[in-house]
Short mmCIF file of C-alpha atoms in Angstrom, two decimals:
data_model
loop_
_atom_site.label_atom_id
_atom_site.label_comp_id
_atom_site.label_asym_id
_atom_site.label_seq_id
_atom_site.Cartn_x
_atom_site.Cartn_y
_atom_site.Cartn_z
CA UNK A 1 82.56 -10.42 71.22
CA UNK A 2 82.77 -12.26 74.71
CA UNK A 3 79.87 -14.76 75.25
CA UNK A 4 79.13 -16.17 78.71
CA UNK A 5 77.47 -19.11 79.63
CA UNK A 6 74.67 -18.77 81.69
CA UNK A 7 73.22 -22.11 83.50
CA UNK A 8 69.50 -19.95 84.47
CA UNK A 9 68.63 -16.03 85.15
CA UNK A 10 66.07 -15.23 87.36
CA UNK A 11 64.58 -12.36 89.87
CA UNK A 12 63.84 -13.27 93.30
CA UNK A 13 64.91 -12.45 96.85
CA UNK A 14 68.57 -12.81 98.11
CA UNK A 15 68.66 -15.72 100.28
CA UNK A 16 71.80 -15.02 102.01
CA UNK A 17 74.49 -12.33 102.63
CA UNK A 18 74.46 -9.04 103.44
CA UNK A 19 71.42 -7.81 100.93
CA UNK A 20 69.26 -10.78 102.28
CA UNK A 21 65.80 -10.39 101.90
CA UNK A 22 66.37 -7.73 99.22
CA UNK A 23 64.82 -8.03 96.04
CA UNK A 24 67.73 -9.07 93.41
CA UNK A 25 68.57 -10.42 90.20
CA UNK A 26 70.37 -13.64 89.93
CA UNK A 27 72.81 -14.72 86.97
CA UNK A 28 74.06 -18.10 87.45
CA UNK A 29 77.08 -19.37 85.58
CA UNK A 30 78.65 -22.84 84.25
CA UNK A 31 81.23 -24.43 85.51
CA UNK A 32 83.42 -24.57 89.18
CA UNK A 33 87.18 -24.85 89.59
CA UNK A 34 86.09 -27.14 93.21
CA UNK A 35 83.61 -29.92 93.95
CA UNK A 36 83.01 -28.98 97.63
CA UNK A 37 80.79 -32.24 99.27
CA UNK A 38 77.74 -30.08 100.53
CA UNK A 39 77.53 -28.64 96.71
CA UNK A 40 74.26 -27.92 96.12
CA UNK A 41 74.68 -26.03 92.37
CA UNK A 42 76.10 -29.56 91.01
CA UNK A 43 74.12 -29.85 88.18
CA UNK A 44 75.54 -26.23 86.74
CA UNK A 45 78.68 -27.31 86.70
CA UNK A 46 78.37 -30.31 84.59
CA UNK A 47 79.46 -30.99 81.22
CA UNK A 48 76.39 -31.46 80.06
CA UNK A 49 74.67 -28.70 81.73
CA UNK A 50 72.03 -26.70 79.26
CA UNK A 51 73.04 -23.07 78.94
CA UNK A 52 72.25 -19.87 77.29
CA UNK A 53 74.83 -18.34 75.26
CA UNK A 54 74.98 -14.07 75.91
CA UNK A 55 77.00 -11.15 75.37
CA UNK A 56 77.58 -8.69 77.95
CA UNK A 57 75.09 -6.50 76.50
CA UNK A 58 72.48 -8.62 76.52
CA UNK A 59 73.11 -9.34 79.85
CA UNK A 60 72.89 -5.59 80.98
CA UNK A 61 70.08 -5.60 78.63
CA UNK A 62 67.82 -8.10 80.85
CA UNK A 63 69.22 -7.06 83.75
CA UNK A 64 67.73 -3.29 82.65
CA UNK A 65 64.46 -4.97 81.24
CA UNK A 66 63.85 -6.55 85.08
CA UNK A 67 63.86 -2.82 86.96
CA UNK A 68 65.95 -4.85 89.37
CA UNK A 69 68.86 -3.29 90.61
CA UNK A 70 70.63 -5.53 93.00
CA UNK A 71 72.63 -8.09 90.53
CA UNK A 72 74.12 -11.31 92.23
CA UNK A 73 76.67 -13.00 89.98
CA UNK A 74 76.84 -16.84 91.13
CA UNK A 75 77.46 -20.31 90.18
CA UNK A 76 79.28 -22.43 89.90
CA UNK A 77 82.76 -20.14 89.97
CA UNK A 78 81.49 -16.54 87.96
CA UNK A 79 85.29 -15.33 87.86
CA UNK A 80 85.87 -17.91 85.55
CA UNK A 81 84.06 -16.91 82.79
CA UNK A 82 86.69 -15.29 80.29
CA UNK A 83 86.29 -11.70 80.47
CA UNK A 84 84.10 -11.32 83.38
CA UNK A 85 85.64 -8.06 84.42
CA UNK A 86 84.14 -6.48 81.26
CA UNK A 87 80.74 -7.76 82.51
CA UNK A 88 80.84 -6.59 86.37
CA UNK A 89 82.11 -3.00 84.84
CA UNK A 90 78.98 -2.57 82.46
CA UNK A 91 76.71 -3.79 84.94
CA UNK A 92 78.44 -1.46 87.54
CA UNK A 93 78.33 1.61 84.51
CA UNK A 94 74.57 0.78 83.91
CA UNK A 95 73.98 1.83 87.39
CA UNK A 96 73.34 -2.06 88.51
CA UNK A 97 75.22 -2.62 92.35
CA UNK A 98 76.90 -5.30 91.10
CA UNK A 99 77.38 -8.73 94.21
CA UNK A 100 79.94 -11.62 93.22
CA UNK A 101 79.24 -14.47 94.67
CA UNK A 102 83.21 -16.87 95.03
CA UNK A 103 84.54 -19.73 96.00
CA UNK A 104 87.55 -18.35 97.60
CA UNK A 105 90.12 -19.98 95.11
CA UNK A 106 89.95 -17.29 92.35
CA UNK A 107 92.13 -14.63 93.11
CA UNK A 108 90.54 -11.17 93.50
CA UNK A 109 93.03 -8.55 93.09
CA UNK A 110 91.89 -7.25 89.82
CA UNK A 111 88.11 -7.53 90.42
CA UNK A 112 88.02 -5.38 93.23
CA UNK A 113 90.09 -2.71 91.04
CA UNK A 114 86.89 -2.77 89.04
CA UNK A 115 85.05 0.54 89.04
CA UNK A 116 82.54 1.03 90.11
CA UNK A 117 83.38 -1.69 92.78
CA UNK A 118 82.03 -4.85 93.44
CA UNK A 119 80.61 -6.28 96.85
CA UNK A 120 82.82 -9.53 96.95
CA UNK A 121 81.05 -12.44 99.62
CA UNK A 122 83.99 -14.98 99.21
CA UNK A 123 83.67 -18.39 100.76
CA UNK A 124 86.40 -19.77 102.90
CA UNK A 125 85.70 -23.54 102.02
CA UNK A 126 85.79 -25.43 105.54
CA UNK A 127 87.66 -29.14 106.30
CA UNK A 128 84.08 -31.23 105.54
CA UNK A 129 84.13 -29.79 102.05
CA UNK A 130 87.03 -31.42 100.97
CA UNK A 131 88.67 -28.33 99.37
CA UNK A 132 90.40 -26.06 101.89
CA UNK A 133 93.79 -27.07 100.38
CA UNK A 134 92.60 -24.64 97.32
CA UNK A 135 91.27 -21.51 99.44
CA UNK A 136 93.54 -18.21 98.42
CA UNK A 137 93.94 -16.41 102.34
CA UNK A 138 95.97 -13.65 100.72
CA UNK A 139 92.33 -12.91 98.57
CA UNK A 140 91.58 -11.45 102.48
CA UNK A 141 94.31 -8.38 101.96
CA UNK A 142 91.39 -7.32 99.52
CA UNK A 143 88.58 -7.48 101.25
CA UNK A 144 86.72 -4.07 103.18
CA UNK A 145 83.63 -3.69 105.42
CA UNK A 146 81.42 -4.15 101.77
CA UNK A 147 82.84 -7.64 101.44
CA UNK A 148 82.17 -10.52 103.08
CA UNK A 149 83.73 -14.11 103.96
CA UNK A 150 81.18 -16.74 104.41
CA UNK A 151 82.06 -19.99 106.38
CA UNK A 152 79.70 -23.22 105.25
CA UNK A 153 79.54 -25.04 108.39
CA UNK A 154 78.64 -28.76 108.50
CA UNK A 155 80.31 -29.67 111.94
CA UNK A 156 82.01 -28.69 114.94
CA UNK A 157 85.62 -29.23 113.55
CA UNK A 158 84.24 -26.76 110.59
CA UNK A 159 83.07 -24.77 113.27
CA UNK A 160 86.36 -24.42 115.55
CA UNK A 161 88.57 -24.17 112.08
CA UNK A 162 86.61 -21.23 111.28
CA UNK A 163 87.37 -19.50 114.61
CA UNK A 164 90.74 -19.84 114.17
CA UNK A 165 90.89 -18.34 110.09
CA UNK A 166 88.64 -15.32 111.86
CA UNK A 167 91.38 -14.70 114.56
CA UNK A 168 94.39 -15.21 112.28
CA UNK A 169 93.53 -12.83 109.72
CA UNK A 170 91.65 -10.15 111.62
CA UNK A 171 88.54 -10.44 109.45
CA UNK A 172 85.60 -9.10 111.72
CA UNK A 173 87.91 -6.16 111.81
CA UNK A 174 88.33 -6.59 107.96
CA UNK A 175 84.62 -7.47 106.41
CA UNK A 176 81.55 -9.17 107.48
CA UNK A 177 81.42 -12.42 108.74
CA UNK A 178 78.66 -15.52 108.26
CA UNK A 179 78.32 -19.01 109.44
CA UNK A 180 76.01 -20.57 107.15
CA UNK A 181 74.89 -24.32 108.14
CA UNK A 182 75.04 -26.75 105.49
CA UNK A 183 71.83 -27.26 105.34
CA UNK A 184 70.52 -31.00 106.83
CA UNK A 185 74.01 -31.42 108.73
CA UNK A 186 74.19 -28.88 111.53
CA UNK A 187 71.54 -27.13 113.21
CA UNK A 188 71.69 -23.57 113.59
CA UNK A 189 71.52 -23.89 117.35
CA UNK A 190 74.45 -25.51 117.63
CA UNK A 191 76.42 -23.03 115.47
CA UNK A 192 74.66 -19.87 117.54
CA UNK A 193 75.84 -21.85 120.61
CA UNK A 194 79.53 -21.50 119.43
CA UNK A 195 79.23 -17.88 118.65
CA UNK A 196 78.13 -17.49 122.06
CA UNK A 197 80.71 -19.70 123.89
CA UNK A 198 83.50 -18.38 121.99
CA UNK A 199 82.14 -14.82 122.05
CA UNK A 200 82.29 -14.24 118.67
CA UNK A 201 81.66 -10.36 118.22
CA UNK A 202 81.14 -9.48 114.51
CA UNK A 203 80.30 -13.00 113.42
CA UNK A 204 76.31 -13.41 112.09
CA UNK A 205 74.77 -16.68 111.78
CA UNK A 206 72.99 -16.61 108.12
CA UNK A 207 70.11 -18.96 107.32
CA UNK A 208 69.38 -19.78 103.30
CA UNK A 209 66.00 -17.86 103.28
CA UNK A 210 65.24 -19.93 99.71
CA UNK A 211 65.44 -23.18 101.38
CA UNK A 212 63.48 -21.67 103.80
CA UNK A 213 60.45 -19.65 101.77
CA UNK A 214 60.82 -22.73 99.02
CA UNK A 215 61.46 -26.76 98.54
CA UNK A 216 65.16 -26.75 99.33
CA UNK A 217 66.08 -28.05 95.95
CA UNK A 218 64.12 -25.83 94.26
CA UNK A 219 65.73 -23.74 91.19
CA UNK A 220 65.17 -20.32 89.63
CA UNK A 221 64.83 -18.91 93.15
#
């Protein structure tokens, strides 16, 4: 029997993407493949990290026992966790509408064959990050108007890099499309002034309504 390591589980509102404001449940899991600069989920991805040890079935079992049934898999990297597929199909057979939250360097091809089908919200991991050499653009070919790609912007070089991964690949014709500010580096004027300048059509500017509603480094929310 698969266990998976799970850095904290909790209900609250989605702060971001395209069920924000909805109520949700949140499983967070150990461990990330990158070690983006703006991280702010650094401490689950430690190696000394506390975690809770659970099946699959107990994890559709809590996610049942919450009468919650938007279910936000997050990290850290969730795909991975050995045998995550198994996971996001029971959650998706127990009637849950199953969200991954990734990094953009995990390759999605079977995870989207997954039935009932995920909503993906991939990152495309920007040049202040540090890790755009490790983002997988052919992850895109998988992507439909329930995904999205989310852009972390912490300046305008993020900001004009961005424009040009939208343009070469199509994807407001493709998915949904955020800029998210890092939050502290950018303001969110300056970002909606580049949507407007560049006419962005199909690109939404998306706020972290947790750092918002709560202390920004606030857990379990």
């Amino acid at each position: 029997m698969s266990c998976f390591k799970i850095a904290e589980k909790f209900v609250s509102i989605n702060g971001e993407g395209q069920r924000a404001g909805e109520l949700a449940v949140f499983l967070r899991f150990c461990g990330c493949n990158l070690n983006c600069g703006y991280c702010d989920t650094h401490w689950a991805n430690t190696s000394d990290v506390k975690y809770e040890l659970a099946s699959a079935e107990e994890i559709v079992a809590y996610v049942k026992s919450t009468g919650v049934k938007n279910v936000t898999l997050t990290g850290g990297e969730p795909l991975l966790q050995a045998n995550i597929a198994y996971l996001i199909g029971l959650l998706g057979a127990s009637g849950a509408e199953v969200e991954i939250e990734t990094n953009g360097s995990v390759p999605l091809k079977n995870i989207v064959s997954i039935s009932p089908r995920p909503a993906v919200t991939a990152d495309y991991k920007l040049p202040s990050s540090g890790m755009e050499k490790y983002m997988l653009t052919e992850n895109f070919s998988y992507l439909t108007l329930r995904d999205a790609v989310k852009f972390v912007v912490g300046d305008n070089c993020d900001l004009m890099r961005a424009e040009q991964i939208i343009n070469e690949y199509g994807l407001t014709d493709r998915c949904r499309v955020y800029f998210s500010p890092v939050f502290g580096k950018i303001k969110p004027v300056e970002i909606t002034e580049f949507i407007k300048e560049r006419k962005l059509n199909g690109v939404r500017l998306q706020l972290q309504l947790h750092k918002i509603i709560w202390e920004p480094d606030m857990r379990g929310v």
